[in-house]
PDB file of C-alpha atoms in Angstrom:
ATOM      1  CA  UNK A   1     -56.492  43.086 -87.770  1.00  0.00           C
ATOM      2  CA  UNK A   2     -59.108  42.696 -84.880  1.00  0.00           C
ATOM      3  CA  UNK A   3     -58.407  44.190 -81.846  1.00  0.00           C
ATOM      4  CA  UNK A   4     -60.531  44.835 -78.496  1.00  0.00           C
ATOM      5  CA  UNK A   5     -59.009  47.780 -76.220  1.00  0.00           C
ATOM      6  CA  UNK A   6     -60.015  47.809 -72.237  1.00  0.00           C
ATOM      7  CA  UNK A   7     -58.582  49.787 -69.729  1.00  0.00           C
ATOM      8  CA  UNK A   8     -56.884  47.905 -66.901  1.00  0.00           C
ATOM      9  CA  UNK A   9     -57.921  49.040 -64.066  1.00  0.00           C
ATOM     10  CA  UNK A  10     -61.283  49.904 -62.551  1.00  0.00           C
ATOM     11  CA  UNK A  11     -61.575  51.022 -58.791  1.00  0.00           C
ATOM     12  CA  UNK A  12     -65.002  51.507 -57.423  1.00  0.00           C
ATOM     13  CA  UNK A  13     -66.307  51.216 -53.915  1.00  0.00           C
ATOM     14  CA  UNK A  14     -68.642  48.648 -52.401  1.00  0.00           C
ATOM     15  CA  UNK A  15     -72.622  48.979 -53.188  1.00  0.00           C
ATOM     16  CA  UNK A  16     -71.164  51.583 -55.996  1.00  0.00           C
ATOM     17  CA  UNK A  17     -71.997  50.420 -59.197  1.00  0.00           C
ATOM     18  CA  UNK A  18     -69.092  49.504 -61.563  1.00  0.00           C
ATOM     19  CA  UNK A  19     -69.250  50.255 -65.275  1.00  0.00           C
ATOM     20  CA  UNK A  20     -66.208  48.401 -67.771  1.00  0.00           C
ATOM     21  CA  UNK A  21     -65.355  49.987 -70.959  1.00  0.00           C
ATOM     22  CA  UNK A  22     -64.586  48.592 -74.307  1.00  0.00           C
ATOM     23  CA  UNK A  23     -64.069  48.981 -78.022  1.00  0.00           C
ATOM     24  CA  UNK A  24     -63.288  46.453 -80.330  1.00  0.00           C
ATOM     25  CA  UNK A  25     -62.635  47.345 -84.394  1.00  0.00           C
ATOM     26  CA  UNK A  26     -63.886  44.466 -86.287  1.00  0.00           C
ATOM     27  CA  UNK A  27     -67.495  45.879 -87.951  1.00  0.00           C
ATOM     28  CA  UNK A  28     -68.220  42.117 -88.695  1.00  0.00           C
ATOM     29  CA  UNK A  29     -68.236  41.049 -85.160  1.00  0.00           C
ATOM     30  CA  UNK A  30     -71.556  39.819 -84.784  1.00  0.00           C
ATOM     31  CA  UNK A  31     -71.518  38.406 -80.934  1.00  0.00           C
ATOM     32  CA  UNK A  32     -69.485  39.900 -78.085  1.00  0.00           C
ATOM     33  CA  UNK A  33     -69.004  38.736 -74.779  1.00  0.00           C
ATOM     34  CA  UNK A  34     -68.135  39.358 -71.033  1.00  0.00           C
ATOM     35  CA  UNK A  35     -66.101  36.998 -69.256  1.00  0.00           C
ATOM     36  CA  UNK A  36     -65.096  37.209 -65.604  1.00  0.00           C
ATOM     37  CA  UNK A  37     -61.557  35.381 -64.467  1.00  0.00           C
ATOM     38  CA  UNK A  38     -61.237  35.248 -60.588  1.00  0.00           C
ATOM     39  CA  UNK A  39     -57.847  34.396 -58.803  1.00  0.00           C
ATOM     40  CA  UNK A  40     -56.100  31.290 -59.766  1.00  0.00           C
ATOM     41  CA  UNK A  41     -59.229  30.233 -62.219  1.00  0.00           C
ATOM     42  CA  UNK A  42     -60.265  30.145 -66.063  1.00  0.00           C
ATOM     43  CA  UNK A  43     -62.438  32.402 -67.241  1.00  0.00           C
ATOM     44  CA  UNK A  44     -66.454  31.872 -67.062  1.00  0.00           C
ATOM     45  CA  UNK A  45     -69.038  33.444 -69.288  1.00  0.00           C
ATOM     46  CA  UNK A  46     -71.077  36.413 -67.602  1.00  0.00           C
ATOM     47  CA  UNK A  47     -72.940  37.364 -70.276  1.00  0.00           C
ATOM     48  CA  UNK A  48     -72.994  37.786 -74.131  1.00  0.00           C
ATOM     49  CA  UNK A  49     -75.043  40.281 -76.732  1.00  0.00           C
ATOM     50  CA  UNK A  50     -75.722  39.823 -80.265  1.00  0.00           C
ATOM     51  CA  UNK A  51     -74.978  42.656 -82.641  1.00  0.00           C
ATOM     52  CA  UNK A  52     -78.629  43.525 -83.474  1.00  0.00           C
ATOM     53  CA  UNK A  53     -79.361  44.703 -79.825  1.00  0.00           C
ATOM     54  CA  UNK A  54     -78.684  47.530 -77.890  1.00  0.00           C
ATOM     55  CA  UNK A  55     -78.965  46.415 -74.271  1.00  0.00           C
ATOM     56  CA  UNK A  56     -79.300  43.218 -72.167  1.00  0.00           C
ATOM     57  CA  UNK A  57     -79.754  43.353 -68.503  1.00  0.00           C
ATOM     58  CA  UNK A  58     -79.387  39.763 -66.622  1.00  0.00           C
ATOM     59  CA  UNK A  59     -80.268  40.907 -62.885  1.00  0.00           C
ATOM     60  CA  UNK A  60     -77.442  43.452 -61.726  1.00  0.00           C
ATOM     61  CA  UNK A  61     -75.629  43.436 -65.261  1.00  0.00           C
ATOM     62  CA  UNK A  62     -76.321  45.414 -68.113  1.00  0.00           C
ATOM     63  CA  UNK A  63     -74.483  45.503 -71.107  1.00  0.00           C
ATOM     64  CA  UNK A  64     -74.799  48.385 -73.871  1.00  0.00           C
ATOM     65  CA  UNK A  65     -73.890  48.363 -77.242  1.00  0.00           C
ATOM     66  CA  UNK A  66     -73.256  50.799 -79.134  1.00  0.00           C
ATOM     67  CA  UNK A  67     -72.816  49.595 -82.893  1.00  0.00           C
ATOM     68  CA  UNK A  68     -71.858  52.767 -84.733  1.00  0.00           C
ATOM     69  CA  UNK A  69     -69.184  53.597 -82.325  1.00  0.00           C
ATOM     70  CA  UNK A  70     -68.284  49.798 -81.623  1.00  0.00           C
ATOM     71  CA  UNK A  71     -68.362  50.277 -78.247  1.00  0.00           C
ATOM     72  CA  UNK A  72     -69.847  48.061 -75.439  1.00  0.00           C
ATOM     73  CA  UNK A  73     -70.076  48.086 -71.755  1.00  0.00           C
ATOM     74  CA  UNK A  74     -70.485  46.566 -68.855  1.00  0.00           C
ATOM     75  CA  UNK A  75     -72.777  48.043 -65.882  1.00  0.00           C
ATOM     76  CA  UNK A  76     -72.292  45.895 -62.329  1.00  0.00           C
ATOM     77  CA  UNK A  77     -74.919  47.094 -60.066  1.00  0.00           C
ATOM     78  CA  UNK A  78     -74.347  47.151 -56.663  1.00  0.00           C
ATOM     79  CA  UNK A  79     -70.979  45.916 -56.587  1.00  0.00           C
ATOM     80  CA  UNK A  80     -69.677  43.558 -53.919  1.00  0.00           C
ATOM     81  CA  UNK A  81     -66.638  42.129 -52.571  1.00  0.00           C
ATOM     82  CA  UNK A  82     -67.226  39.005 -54.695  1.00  0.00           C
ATOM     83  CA  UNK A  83     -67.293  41.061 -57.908  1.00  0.00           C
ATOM     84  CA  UNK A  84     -63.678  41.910 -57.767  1.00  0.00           C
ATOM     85  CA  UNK A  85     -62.319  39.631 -60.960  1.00  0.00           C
ATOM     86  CA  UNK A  86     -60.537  40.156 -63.854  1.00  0.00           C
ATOM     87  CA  UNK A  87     -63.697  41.563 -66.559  1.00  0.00           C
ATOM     88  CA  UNK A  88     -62.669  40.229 -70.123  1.00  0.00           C
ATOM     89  CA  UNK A  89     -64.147  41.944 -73.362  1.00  0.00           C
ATOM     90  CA  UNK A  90     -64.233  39.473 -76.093  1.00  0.00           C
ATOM     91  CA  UNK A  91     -65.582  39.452 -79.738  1.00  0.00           C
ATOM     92  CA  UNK A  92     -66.377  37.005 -82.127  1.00  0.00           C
ATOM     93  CA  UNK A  93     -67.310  37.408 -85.895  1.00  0.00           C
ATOM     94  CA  UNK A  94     -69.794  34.447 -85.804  1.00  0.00           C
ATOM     95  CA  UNK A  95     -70.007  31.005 -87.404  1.00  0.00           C
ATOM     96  CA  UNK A  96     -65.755  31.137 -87.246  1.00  0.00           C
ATOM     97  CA  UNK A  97     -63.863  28.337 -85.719  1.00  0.00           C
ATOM     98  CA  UNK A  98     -60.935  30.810 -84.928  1.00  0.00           C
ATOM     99  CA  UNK A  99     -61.604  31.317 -81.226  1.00  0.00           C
ATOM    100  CA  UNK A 100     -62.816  34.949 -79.491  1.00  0.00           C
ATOM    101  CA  UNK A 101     -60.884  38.213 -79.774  1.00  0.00           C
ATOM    102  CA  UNK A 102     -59.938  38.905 -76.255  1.00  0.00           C
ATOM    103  CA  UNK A 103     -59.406  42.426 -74.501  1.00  0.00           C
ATOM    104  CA  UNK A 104     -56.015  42.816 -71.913  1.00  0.00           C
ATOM    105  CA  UNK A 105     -59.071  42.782 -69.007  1.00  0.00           C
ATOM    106  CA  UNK A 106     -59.787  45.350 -66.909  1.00  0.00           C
ATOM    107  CA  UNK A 107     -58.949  44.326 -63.185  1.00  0.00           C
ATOM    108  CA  UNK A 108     -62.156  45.396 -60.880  1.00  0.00           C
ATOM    109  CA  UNK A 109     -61.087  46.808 -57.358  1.00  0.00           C
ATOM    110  CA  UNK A 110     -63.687  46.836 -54.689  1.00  0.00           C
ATOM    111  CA  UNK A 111     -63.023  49.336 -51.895  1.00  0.00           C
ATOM    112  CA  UNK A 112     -64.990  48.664 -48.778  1.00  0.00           C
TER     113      UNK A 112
ATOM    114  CA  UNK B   1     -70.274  17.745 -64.385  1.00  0.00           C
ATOM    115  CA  UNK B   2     -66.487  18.453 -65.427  1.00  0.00           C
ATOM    116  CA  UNK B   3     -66.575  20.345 -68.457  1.00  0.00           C
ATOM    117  CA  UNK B   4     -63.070  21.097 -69.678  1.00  0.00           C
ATOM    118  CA  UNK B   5     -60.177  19.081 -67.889  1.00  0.00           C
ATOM    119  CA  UNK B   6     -56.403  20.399 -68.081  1.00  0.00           C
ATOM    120  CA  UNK B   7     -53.573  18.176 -66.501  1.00  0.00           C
ATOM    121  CA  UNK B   8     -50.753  19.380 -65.181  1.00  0.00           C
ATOM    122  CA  UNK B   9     -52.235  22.549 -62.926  1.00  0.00           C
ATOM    123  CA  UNK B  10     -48.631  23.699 -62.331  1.00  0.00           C
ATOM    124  CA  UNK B  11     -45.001  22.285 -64.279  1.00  0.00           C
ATOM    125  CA  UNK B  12     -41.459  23.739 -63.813  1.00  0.00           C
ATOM    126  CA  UNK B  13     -39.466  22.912 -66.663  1.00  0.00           C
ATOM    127  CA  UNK B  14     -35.670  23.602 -67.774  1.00  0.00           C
ATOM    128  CA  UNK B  15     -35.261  25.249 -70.860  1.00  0.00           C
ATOM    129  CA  UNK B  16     -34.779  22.362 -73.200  1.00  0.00           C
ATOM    130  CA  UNK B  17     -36.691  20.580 -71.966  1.00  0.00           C
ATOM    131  CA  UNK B  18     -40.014  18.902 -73.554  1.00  0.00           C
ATOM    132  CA  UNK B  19     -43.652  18.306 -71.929  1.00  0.00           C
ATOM    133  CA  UNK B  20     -47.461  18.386 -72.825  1.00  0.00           C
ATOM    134  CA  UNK B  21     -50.257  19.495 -71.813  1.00  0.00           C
ATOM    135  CA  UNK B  22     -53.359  17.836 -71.663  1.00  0.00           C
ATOM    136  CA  UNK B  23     -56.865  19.341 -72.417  1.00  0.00           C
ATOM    137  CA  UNK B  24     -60.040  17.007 -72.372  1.00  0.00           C
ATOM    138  CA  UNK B  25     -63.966  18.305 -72.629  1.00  0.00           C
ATOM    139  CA  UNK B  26     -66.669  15.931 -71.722  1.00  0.00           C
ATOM    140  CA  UNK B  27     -69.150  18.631 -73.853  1.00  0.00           C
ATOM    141  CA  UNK B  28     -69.385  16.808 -77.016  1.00  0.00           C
ATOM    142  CA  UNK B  29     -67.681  20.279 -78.493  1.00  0.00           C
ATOM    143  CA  UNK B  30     -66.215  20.526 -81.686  1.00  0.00           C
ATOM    144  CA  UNK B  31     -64.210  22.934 -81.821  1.00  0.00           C
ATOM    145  CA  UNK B  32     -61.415  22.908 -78.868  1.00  0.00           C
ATOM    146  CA  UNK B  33     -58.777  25.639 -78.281  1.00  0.00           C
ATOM    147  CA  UNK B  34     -55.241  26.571 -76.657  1.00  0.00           C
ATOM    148  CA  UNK B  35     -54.682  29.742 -75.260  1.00  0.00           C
ATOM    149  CA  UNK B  36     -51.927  31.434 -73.265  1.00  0.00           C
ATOM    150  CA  UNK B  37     -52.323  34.262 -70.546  1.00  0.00           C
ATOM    151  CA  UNK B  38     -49.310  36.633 -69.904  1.00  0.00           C
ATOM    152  CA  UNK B  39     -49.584  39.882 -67.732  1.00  0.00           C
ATOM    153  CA  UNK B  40     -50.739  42.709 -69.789  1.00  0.00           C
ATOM    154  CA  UNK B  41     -51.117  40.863 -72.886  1.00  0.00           C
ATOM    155  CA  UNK B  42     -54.785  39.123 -72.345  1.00  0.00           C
ATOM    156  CA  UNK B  43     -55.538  35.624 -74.199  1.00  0.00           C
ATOM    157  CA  UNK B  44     -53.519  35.023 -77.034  1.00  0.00           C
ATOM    158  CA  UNK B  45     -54.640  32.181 -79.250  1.00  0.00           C
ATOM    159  CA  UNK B  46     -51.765  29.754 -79.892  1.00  0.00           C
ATOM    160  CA  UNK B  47     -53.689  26.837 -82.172  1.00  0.00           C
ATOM    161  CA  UNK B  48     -56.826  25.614 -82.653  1.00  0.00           C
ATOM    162  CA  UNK B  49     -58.996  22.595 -83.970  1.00  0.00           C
ATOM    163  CA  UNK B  50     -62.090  23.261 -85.674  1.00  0.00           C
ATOM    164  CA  UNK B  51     -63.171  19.462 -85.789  1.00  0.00           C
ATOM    165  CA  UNK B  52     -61.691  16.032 -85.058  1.00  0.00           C
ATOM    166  CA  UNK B  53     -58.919  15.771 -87.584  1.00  0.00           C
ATOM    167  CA  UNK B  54     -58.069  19.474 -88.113  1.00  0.00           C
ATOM    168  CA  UNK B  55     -55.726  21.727 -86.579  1.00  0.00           C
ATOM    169  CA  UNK B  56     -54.974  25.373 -87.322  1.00  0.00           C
ATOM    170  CA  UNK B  57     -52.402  28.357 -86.326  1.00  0.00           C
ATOM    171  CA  UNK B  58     -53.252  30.937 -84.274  1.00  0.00           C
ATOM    172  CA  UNK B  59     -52.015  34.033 -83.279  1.00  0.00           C
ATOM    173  CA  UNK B  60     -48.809  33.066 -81.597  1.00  0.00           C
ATOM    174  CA  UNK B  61     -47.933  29.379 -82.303  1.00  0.00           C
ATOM    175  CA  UNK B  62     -44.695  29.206 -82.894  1.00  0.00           C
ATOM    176  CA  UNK B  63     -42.859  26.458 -80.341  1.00  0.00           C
ATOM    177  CA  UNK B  64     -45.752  24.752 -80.059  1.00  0.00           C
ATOM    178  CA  UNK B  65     -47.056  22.027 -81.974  1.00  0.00           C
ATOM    179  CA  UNK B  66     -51.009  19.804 -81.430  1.00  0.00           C
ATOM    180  CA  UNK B  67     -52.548  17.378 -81.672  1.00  0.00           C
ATOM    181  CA  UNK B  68     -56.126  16.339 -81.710  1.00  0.00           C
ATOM    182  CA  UNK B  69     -56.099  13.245 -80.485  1.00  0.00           C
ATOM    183  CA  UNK B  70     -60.065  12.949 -80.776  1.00  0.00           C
ATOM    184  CA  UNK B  71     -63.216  14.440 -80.512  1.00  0.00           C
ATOM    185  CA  UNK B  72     -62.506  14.779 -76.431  1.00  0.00           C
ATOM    186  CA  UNK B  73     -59.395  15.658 -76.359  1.00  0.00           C
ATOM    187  CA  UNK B  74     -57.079  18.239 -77.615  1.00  0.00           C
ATOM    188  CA  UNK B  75     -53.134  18.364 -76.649  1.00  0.00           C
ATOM    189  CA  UNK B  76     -50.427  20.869 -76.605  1.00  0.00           C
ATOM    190  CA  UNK B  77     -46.731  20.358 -76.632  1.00  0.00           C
ATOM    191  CA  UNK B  78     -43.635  22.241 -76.175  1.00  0.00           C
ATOM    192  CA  UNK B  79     -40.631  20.818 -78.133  1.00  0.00           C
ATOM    193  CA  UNK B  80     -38.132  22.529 -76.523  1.00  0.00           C
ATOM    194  CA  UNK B  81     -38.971  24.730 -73.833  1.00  0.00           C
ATOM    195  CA  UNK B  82     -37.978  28.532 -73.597  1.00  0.00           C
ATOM    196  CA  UNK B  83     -38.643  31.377 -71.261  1.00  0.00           C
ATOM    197  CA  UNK B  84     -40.720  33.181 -73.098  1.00  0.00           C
ATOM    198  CA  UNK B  85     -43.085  30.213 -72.847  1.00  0.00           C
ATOM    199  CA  UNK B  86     -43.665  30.782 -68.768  1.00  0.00           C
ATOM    200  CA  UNK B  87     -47.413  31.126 -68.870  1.00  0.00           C
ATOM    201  CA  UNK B  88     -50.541  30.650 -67.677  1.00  0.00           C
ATOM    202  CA  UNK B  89     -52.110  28.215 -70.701  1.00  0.00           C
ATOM    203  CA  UNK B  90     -55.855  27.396 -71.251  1.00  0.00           C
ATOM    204  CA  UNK B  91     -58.035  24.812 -72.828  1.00  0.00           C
ATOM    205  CA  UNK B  92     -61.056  26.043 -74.329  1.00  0.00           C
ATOM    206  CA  UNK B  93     -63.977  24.264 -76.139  1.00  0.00           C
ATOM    207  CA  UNK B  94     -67.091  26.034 -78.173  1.00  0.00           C
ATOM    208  CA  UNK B  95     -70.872  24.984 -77.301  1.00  0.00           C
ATOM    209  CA  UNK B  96     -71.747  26.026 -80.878  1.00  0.00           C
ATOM    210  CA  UNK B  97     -70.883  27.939 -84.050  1.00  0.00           C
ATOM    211  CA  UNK B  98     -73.904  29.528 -83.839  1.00  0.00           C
ATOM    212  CA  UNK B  99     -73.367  31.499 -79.943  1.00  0.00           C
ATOM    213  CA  UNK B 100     -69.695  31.269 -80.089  1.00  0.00           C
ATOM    214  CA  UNK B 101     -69.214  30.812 -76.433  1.00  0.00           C
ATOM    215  CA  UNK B 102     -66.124  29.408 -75.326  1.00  0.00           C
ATOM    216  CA  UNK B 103     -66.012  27.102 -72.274  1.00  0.00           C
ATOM    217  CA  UNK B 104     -62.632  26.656 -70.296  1.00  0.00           C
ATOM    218  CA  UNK B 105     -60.397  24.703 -68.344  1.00  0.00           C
ATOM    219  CA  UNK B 106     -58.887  25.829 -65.033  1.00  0.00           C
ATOM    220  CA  UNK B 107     -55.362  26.946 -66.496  1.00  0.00           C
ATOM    221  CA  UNK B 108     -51.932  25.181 -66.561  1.00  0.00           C
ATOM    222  CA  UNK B 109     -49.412  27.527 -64.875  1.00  0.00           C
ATOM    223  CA  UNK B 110     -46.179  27.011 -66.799  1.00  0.00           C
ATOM    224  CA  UNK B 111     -42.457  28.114 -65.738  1.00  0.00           C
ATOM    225  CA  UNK B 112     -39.366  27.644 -67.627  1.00  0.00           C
ATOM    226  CA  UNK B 113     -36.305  27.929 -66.129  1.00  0.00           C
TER     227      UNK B 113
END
């Protein structure tokens, strides 16, 4: 079946920039998203790629795709104290009514 | 500008014991969605309704049943309440087949006794 691996934990330091990792298996997906859960709240969209591009850059993110090895990523520039979330990798195969394929999240540690 | 509504925020239940939770999106969505949120395990997808009228299983729906009440609102409810179901549980509704983005509520924090 689908799956979408993260790891869980990410540490980086403040003005650092922070770059999430994941790989999903489903060859069909055709959009895949970032979402970003903060303490206590749902989960909000931070940015999405469809699976003809390689790279989309929305101020200080930047997501890659890599297609062949089904691999995408997420690059936080300059990373602040209000970054530190919960980073979701999620994939969809499109058109579907079956809801996104979530990752476990990868929890983003800022250290000052 | 609400979005997606979920009522209760936070329940304490017995085990036995039945309740429901209420999802509502003021998005003119379609498709509307129940998740749960467990430590370690991500969002699991318990049921789903594609449209007004239709439900469908997800990836984990057993003690759970739905209903789609309309095109607004989208319920879930425990029967008879277990442990295991002590979660963090989410409404979700999608802008569009065509972007796939799902929009949620706040969460409904869950514990079973």
């Amino acid at each position: 079946g689908e799956d979408v691996e993260q790891s869980l934990f990410l540490s980086v330091r403040e003005g650092d920039s922070s770059v999430i990792n994941c790989t999903y298996t489903d060859s069909s997906s055709t959009y895949l998203y970032w979402y970003k859960q903060e303490p206590g709240a749902g989960l909000q969209l931070l940015t999405y790629i469809f699976s003809n591009m390689d790279m989309k850059q929305d101020q200080r993110l930047t997501v890659l795709l890599n297609k062949k090895d089904k691999h995408l990523s997420l690059r936080i520039a300059d990373t602040q104290t209000g970054d530190s979330a919960i980073y979701f990798c999620a994939e969809s195969s499109g058109g579907g009514a079956d809801g996104l394929t979530f990752g476990k999240g990868t929890h983003l540690i800022i250290q000052p | 500008n609400a979005g997606v509504t979920q009522t209760p925020k936070f329940q304490v239940l017995k085990t036995g014991q039945s309740m429901t939770l209420q999802c509502a999106q003021d998005m003119n969505h379609n498709s509307m969605y129940w998740y749960r949120q467990d430590p370690g395990m991500g969002l699991r997808l318990i049921y789903y309704s594609a449209s007004e009228g239709t439900t469908d299983k997800g990836e984990v729906p057993n003690g759970y049943n739905v209903s789609r009440l309309n095109k607004r609102e989208f319920s879930l409810r425990l029967e008879s309440a277990a442990p295991s179901q002590t979660s963090v549980y989410f409404c979700a509704s999608r802008r569009s087949t065509l972007t796939g983005e799902l929009f949620f509520g706040e969460g409904s924090r869950l514990t079973v006794l």
